[in-house]
Structure formats: structure tokens, C-alpha cells
Coordinates of N, CA and C in Angstrom, one line a residue:
X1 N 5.5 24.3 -16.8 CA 4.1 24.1 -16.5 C 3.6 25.1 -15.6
X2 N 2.9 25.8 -15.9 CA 1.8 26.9 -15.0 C 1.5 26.2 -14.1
X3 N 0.7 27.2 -13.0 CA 0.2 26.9 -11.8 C -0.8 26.0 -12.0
X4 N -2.0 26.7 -13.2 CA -2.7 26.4 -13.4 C -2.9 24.9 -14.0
X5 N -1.9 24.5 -15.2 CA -1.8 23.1 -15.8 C -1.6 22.8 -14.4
X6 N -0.7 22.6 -13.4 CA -0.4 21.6 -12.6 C -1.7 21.5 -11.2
X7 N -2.0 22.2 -11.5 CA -3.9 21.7 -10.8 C -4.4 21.4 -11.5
X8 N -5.1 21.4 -12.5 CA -5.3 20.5 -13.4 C -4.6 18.7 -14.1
X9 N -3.5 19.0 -13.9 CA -2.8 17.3 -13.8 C -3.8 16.3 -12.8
X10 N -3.1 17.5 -11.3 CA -3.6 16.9 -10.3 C -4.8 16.5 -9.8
X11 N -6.2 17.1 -10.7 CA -7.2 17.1 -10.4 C -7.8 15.6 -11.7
X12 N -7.0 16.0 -12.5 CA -7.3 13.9 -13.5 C -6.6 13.0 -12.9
X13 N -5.7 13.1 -12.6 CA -5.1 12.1 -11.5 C -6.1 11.6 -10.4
X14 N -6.7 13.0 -9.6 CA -7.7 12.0 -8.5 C -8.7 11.5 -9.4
X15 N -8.9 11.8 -10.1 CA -10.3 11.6 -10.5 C -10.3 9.8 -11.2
X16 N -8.9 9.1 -11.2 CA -8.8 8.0 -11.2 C -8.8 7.2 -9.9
X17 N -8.4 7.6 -9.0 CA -8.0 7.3 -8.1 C -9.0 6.6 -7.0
X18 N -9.2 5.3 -6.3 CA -10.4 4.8 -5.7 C -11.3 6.0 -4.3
X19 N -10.6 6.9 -4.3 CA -11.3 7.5 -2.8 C -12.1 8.5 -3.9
X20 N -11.7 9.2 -5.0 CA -12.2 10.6 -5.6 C -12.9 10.2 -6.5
X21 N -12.8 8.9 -7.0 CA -13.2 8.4 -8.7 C -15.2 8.8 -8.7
X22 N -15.7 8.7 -7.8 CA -17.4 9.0 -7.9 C -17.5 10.5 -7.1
X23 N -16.5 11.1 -7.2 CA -16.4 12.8 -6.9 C -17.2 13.9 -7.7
X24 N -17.6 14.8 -7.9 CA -18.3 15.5 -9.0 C -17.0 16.9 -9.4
X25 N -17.4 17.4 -10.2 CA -15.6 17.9 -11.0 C -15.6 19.0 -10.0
X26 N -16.7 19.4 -9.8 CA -16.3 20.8 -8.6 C -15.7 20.5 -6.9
X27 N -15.7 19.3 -6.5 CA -15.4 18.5 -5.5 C -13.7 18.4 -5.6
X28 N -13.5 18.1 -6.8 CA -12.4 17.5 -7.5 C -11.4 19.0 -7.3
X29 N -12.1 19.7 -7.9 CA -11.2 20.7 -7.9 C -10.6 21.6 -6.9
X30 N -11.5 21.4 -6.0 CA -11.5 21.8 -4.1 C -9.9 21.0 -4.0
X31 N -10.5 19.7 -3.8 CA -9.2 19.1 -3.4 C -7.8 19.1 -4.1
X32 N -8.1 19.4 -5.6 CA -6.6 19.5 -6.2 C -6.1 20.9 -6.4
X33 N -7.3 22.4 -5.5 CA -6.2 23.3 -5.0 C -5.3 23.1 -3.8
X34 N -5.9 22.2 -3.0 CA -5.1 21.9 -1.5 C -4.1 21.0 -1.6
X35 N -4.2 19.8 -2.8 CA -3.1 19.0 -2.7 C -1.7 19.8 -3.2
X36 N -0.7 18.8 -1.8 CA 1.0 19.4 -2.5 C 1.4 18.0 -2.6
X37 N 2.2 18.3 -4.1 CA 3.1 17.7 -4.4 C 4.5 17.4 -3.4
X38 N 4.8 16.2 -3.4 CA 6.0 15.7 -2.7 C 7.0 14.2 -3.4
X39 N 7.9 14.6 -3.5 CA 9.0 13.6 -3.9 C 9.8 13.4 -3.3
X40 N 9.6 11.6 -3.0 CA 10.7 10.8 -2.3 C 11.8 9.7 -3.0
X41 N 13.4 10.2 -2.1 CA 13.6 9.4 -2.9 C 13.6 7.9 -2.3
X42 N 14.5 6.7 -2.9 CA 14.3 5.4 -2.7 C 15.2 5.2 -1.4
X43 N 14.3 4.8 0.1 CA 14.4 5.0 1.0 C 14.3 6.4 1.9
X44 N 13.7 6.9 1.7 CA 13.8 8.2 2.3 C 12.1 7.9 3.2
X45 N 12.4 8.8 4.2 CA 11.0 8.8 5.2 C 10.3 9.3 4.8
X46 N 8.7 9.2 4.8 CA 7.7 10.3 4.9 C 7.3 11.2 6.3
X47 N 7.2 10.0 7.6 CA 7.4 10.2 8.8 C 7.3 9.2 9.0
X48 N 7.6 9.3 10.6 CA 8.1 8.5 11.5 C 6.7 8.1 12.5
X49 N 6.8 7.2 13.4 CA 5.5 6.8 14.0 C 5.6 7.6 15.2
X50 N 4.8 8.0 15.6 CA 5.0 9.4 16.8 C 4.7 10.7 16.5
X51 N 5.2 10.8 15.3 CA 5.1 12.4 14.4 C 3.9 12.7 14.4
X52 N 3.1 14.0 14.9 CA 2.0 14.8 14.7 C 1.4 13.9 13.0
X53 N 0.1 13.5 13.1 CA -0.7 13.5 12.0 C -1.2 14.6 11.1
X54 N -0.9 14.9 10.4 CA -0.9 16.7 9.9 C -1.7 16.6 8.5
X55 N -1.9 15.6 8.3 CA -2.9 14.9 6.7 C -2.3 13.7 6.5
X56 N -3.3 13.4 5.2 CA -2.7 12.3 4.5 C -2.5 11.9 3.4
X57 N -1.7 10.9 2.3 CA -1.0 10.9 1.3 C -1.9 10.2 0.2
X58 N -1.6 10.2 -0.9 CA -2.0 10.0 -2.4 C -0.9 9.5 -2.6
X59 N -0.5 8.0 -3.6 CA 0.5 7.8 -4.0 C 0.3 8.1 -5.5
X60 N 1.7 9.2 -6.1 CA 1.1 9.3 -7.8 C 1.8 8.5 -8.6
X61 N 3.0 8.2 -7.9 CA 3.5 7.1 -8.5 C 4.9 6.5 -7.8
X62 N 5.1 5.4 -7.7 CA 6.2 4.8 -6.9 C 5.3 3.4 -6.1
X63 N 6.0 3.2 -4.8 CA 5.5 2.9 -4.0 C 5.6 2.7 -2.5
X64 N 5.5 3.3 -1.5 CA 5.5 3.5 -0.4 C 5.3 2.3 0.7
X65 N 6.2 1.6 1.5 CA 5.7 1.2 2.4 C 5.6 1.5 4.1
X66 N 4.3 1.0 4.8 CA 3.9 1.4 6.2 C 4.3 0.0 6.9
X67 N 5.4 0.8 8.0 CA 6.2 -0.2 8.7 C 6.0 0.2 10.3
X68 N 6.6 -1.1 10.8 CA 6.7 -0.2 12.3 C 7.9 -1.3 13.0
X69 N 8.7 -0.8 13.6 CA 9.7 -1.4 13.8 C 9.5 -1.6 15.4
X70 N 10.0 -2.8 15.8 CA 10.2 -3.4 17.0 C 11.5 -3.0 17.8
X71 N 11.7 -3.1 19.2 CA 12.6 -2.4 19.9 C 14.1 -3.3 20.1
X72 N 13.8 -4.6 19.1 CA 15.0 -5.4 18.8 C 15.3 -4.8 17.6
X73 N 14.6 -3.6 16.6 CA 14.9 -3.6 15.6 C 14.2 -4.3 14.1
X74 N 13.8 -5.2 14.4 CA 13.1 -5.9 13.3 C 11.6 -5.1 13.1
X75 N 11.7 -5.2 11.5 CA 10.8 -4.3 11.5 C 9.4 -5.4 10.4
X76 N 8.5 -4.6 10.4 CA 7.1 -5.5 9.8 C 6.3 -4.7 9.4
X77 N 6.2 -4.9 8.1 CA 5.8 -4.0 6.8 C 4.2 -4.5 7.0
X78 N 3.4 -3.6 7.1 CA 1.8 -3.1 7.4 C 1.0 -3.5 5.9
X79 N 1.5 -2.4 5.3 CA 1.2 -2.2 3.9 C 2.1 -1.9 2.6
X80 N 2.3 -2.1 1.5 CA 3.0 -1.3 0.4 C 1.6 -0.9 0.3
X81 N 1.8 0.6 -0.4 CA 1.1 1.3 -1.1 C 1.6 1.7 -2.7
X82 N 0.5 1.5 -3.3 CA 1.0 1.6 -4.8 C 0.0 2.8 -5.7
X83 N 0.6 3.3 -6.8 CA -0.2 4.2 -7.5 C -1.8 4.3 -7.0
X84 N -2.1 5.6 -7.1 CA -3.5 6.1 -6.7 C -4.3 5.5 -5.4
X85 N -3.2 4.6 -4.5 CA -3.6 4.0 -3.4 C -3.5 5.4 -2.7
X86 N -3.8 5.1 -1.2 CA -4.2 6.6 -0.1 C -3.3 6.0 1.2
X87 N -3.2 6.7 2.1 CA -2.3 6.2 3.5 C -2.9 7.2 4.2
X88 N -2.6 6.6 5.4 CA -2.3 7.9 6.7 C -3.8 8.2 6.8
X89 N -4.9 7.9 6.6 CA -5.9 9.3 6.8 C -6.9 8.7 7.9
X90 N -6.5 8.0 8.4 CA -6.9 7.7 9.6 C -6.5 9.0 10.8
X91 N -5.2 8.5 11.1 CA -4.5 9.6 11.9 C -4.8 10.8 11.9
X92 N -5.1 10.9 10.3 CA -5.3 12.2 10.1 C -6.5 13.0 10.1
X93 N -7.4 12.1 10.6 CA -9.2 12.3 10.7 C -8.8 12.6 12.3
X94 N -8.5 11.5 13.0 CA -8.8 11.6 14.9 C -7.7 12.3 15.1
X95 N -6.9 13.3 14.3 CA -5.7 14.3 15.5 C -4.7 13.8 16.1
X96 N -4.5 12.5 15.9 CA -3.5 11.8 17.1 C -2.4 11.6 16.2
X97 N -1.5 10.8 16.1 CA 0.1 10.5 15.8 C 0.0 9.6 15.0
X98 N 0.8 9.7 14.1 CA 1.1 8.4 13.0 C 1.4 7.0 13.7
X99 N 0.5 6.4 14.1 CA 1.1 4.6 14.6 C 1.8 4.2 13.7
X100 N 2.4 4.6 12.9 CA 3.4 3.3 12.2 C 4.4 4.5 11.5
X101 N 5.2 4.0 10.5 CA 6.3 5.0 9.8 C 6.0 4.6 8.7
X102 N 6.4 5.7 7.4 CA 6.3 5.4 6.5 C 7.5 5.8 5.5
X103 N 8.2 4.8 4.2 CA 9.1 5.3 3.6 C 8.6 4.8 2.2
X104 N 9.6 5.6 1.5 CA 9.6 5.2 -0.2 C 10.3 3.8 -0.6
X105 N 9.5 2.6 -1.1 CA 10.5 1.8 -1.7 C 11.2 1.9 -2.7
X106 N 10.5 3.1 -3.5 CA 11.2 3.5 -4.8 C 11.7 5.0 -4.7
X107 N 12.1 5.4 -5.5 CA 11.7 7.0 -5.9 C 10.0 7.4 -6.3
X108 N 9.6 7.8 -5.6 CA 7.9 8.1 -5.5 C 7.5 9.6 -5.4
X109 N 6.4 9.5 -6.2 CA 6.0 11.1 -6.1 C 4.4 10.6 -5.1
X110 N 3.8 11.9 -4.8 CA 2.7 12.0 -3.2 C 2.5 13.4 -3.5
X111 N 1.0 13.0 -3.1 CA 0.2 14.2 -2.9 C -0.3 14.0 -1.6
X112 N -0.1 15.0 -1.1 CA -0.5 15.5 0.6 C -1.5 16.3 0.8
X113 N -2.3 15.8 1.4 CA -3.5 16.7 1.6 C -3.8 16.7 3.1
X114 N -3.8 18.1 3.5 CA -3.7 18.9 4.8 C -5.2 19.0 5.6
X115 N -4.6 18.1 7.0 CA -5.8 18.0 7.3 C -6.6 18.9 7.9
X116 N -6.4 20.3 7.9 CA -7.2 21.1 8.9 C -8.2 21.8 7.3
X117 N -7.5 21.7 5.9 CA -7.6 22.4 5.1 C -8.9 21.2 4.2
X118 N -8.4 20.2 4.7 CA -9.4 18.9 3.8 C -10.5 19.3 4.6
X119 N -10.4 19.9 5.7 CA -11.9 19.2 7.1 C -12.5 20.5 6.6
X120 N -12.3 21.7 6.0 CA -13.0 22.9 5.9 C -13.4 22.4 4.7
X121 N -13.2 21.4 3.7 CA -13.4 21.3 2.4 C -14.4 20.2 2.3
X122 N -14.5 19.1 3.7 CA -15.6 18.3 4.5 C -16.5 18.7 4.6
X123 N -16.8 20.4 5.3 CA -18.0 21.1 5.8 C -18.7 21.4 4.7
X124 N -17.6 21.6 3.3 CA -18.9 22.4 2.6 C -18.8 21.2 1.3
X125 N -18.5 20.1 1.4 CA -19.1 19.0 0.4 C -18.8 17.5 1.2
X126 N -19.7 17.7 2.2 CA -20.2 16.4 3.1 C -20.3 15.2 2.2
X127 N -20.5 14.5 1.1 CA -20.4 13.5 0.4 C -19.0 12.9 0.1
X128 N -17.7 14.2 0.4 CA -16.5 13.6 0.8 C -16.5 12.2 1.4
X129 N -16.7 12.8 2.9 CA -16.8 12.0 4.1 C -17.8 11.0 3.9
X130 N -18.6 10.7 3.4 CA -19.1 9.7 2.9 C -18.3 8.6 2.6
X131 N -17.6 9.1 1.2 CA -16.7 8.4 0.3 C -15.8 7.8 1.1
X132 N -15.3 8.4 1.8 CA -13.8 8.1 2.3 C -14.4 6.9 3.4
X133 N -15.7 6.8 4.1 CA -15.8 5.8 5.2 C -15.8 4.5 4.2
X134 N -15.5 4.5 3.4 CA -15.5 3.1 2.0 C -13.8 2.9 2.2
X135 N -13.4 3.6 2.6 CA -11.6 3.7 2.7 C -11.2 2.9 4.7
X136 N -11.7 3.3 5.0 CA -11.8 3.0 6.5 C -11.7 1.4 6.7
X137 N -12.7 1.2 5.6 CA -13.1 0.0 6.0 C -12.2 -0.9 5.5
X138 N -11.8 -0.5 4.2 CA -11.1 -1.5 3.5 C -9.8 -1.6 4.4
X139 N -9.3 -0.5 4.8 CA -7.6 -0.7 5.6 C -8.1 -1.5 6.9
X140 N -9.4 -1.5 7.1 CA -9.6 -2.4 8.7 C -9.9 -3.7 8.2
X141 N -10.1 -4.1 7.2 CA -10.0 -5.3 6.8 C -8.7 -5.9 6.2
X142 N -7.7 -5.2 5.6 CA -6.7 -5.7 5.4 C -6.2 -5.8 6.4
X143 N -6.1 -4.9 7.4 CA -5.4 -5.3 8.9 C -5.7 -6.5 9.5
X144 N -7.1 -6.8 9.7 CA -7.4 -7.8 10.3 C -7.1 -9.0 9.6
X145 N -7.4 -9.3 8.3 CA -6.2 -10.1 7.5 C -4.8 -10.5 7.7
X146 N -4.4 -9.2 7.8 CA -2.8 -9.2 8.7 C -2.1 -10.1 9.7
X147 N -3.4 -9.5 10.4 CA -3.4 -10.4 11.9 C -4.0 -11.8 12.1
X148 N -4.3 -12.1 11.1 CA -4.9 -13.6 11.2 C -3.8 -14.6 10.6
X149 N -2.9 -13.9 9.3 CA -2.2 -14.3 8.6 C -0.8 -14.4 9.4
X150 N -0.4 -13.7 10.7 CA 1.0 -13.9 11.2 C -0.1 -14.6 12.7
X151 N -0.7 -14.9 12.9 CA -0.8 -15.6 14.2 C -1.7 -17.3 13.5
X152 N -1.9 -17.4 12.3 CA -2.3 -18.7 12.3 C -1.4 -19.5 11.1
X153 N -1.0 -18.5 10.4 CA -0.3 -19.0 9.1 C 0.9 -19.5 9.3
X154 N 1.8 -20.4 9.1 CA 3.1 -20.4 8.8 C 3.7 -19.8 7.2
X155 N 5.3 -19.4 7.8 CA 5.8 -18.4 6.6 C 5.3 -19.2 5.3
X156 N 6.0 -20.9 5.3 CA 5.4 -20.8 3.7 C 3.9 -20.2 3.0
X157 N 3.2 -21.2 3.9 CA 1.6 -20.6 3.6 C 1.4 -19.2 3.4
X158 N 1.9 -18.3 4.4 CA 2.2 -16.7 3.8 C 2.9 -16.5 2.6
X159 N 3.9 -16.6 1.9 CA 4.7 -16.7 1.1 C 3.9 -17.8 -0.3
X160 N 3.0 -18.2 0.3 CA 2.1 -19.0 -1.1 C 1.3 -17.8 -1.5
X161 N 0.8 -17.4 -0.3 CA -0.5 -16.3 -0.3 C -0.3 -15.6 -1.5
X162 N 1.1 -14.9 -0.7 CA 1.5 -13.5 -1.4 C 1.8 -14.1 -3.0
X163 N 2.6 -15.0 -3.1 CA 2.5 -15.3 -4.9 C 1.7 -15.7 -5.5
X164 N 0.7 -16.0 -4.7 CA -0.6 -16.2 -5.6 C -1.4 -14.8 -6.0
X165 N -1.3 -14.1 -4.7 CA -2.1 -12.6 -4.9 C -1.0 -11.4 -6.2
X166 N 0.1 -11.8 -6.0 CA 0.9 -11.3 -6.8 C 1.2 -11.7 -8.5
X167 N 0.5 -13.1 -8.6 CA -0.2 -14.0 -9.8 C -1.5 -13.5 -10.1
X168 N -2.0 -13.0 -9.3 CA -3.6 -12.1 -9.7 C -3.1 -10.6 -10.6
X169 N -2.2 -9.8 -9.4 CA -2.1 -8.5 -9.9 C -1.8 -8.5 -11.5
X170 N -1.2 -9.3 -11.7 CA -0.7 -9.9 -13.3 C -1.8 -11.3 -13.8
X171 N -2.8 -10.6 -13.8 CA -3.5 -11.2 -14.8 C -3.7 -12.7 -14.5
X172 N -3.4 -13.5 -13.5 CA -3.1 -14.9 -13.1 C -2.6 -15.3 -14.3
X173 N -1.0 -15.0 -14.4 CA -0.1 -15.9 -14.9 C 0.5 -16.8 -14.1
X174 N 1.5 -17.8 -14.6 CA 1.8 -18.6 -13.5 C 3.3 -18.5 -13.4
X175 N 4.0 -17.7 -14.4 CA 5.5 -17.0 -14.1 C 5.4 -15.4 -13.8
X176 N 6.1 -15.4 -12.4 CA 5.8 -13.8 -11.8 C 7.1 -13.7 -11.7
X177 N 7.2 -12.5 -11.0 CA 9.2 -11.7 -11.0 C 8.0 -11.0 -9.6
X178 N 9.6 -11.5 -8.7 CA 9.2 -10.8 -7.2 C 9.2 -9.2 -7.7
X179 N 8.8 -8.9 -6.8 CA 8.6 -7.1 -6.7 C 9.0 -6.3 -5.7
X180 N 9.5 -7.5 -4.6 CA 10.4 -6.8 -3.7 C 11.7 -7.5 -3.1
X181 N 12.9 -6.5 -2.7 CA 14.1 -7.4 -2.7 C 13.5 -8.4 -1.0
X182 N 13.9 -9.8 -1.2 CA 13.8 -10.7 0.1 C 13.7 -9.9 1.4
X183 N 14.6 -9.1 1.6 CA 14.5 -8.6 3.2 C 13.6 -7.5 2.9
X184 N 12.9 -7.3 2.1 CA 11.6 -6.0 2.1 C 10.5 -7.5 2.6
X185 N 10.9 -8.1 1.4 CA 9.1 -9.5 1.4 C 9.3 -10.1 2.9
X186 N 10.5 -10.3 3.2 CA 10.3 -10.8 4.8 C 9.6 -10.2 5.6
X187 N 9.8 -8.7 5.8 CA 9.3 -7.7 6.8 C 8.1 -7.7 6.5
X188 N 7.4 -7.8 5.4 CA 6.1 -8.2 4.7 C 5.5 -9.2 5.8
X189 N 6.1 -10.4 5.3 CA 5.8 -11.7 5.6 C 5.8 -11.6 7.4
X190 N 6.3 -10.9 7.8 CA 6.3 -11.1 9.6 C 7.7 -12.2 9.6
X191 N 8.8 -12.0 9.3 CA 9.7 -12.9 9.4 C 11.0 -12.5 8.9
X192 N 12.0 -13.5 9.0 CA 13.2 -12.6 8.5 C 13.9 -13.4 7.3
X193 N 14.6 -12.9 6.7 CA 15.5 -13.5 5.3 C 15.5 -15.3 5.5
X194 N 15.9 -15.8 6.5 CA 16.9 -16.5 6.5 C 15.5 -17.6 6.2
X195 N 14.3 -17.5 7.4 CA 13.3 -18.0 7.1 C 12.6 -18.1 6.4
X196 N 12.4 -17.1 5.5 CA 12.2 -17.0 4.0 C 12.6 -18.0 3.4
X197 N 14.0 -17.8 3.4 CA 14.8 -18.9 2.5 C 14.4 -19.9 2.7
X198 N 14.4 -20.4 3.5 CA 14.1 -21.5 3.9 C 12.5 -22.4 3.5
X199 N 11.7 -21.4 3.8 CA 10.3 -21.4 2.8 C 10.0 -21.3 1.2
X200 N 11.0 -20.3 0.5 CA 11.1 -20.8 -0.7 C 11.6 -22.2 -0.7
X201 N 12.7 -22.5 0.1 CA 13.6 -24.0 -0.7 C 12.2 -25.4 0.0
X202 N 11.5 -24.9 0.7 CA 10.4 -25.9 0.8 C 9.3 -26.0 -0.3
X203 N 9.1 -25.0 -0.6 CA 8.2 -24.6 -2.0 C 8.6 -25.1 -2.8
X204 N 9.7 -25.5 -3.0 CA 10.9 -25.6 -3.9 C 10.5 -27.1 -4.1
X205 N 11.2 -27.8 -3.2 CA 11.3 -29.1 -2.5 C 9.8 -29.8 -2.9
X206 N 8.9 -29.3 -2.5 CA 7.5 -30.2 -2.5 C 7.0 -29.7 -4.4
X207 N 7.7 -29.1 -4.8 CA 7.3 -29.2 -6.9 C 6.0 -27.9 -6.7
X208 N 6.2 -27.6 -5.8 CA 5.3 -26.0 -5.9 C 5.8 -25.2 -6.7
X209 N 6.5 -24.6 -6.3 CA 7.6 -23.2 -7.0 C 8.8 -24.1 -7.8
X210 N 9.0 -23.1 -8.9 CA 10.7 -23.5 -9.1 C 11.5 -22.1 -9.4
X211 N 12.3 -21.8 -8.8 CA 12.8 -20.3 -8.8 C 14.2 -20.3 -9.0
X212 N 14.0 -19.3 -10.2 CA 15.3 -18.8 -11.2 C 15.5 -17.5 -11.1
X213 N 16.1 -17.3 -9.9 CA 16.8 -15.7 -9.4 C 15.4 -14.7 -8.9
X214 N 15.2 -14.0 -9.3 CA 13.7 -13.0 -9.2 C 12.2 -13.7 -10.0
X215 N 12.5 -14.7 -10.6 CA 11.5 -14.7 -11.4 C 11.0 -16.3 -10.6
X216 N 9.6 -16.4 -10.4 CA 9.1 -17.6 -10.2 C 8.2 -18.3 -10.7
X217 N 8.1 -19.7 -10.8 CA 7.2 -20.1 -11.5 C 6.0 -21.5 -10.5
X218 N 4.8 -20.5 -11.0 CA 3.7 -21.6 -10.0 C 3.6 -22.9 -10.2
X219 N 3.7 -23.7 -9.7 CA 2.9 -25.2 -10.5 C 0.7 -25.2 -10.6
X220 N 0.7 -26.0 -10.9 CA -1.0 -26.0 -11.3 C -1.5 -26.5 -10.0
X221 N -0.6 -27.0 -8.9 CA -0.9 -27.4 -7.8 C -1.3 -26.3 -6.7
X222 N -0.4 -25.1 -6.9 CA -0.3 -24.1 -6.0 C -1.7 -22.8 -6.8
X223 N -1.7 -22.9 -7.9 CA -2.7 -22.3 -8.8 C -4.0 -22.3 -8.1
X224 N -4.4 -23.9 -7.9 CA -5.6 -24.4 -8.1 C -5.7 -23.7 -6.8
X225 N -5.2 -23.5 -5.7 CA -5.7 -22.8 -4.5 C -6.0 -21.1 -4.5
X226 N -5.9 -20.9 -6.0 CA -6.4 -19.3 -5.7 C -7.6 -18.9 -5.2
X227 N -8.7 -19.6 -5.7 CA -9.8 -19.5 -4.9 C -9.9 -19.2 -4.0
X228 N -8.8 -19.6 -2.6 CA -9.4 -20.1 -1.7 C -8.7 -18.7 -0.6
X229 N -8.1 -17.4 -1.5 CA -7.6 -16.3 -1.2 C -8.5 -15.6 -1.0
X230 N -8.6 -14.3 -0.1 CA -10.0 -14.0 0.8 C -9.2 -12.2 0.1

């Protein structure tokens, strides 16, 4: 593949993607001379929390999650990011240090886009920065979600949450297959394995869930509360 096809890939790829999707094609193409390609494999860092903010990521495919680990070690997963989702560009707007770390849960490919090279590509199509304060918002609202959900929720209720939102991503069916191994959804969840378990076998227990290895199945009891997911 030429230089040329692979700016071109790169430039229909953003052009699906929620931050570039209402971009105009000469905008588009700014940014997909500056993006670099990067591949991670399954567990590997992107960086670490501390590390200089130097830009931020495009997921093209895989899925990445933003963690930050505690000084006992336990760690609490922020965000997965998934296809054509974005990370980091906070940090990467105000100059300062990555607050959290980030790794591959899979083998994942990333596009990087450099922040001194994005801000000169800011000055001369100002409707960027527009777009992107639509991105701001939505990560400040998932956070604050976050934080509402580990200081008022208990794990099961968290652990309903997530398989109900994970019953959405799939079309609200009511048999799902987890998508992450237990000690990833713990760190998710704000909690560890054992209390997990423990919240499935209560799920279990009260005729909510019934779970056959990876795969789970809702009752019409736990369903009926999708509504009431924010």
C-alpha cells in the first residue's frame, strides 16, 4: 500500500468516526496527513499516568482501556475505549500529564495525533475546536456517572447496570456473552473478583441472571429496568 492509499484509508476511517463525522473533506485530509499509525499488542501500554501529554488517540480497532492504579496496587478502569472512540485529548489540549494510564485489552491498532501539529491545524480550521468541545463534554459526563455509580451504588446494582448497558450494545437482547475477563469487569466495577462473584451468585440467587460460563442470561425482571439507565 502507497503512502498515498494509506492517507486515504485513514481519512474514511475518520470520517466515520464521532469527533470528524460533520468535518468537511479538506479538514479531513489535514488531519489524516498528521495521523500515525500505532499497534498494540494485548496488554501492552500506551502510557503511563505521569508521562508528558504529547497528543491524543483514535481507536481503529481493538479496544483500549484508561486505568489508574492505587498505591495498594488495585487498579480501576476509567473507561474501555472501543472502535472510532477518542482518548487522551484532554491532556492533550491543557499541556499537562496523562492522569491515568492507558493499555490494550486486545491487540489494537491507534491513530495518534500530535498535539503541537493538531493546534497549528486548530488555527487554520477553527470549526475543529468547535467539534471537539462536544467530546469534552461527553467524557465529563461519563466521569461524573462514574463517580456517582462507586459512591452510591452497590457492586450488584453496578454489575446490573453494566449488563443491561451491554444488553443495549447488542440490540437489547436478553442473552449477552461478557466481554471482559472478571478481573478486567471488576476493575471496571470499582471492586475486586471475589466480590464480583459474589454479586453474580446474588443475581443468580434472586432469578435475575442465570449464568452459563461467559454467557448470560437477563430475566424480564432485570430488563424492565432498562429505562431507568441514564
Amino acid at each position: 500500500m502507497t503512502l498515498t492509499e494509506k492517507v486515504l484509508e485513514v481519512k474514511n476511517f475518520l470520517q466515520k468516526t464521532p469527533i470528524f463525522q460533520n468535518i468537511i473533506d479538506e479538514q479531513l485530509q489535514v488531519v489524516a496527513n498528521i495521523a500515525i499509525y500505532q499497534t498494540y499488542k494485548k496488554t501492552e501500554t500506551l502510557f503511563w499516568e505521569g508521562d508528558e501529554a504529547t497528543g491524543f488517540f483514535i481507536v481503529k480497532s481493538g479496544r483500549i482501556k484508561v486505568f489508574k492504579v492505587a498505591n495498594n496496587g488495585k487498579e480501576q478502569i476509567l473507561h474501555i475505549f472501543e472502535t472510532s472512540e477518542y482518548f487522551a485529548e484532554v491532556p492533550a489540549f491543557d499541556g499537562g500529564k496523562f492522569p491515568a494510564s492507558a493499555a490494550a485489552i486486545e491487540n489494537s491498532e491507534v491513530l495518534f495525533i500530535p498535539r503541537t501539529t493538531f493546534f497549528m491545524v486548530l488555527q487554520q480550521h477553527p470549526t475543529l475546536a468547535i467539534a471537539m468541545l462536544g467530546t469534552f463534554a461527553r467524557h465529563l459526563r461519563h466521569l461524573t456517572h462514574l463517580v456517582d455509580s462507586l459512591s452510591f451504588q452497590e457492586v450488584p446494582e453496578r454489575l446490573t447496570n453494566y449488563l443491561l448497558k451491554l444488553s443495549q450494545r447488542h440490540d437489547n437482547i436478553n442473552v449477552i456473552k461478557l466481554d471482559l475477563p472478571k478481573t478486567q469487569l471488576a476493575a471496571l466495577l470499582g471492586t475486586v473478583p471475589e466480590t464480583l462473584s459474589r454479586a453474580f451468585y446474588k443475581l443468580s440467587q434472586e432469578g435475575k441472571i442465570e449464568v452459563n460460563g461467559t454467557k448470560i442470561t437477563l430475566s424480564d425482571e432485570i430488563l424492565t429496568s432498562r429505562n431507568n439507565l441514564i
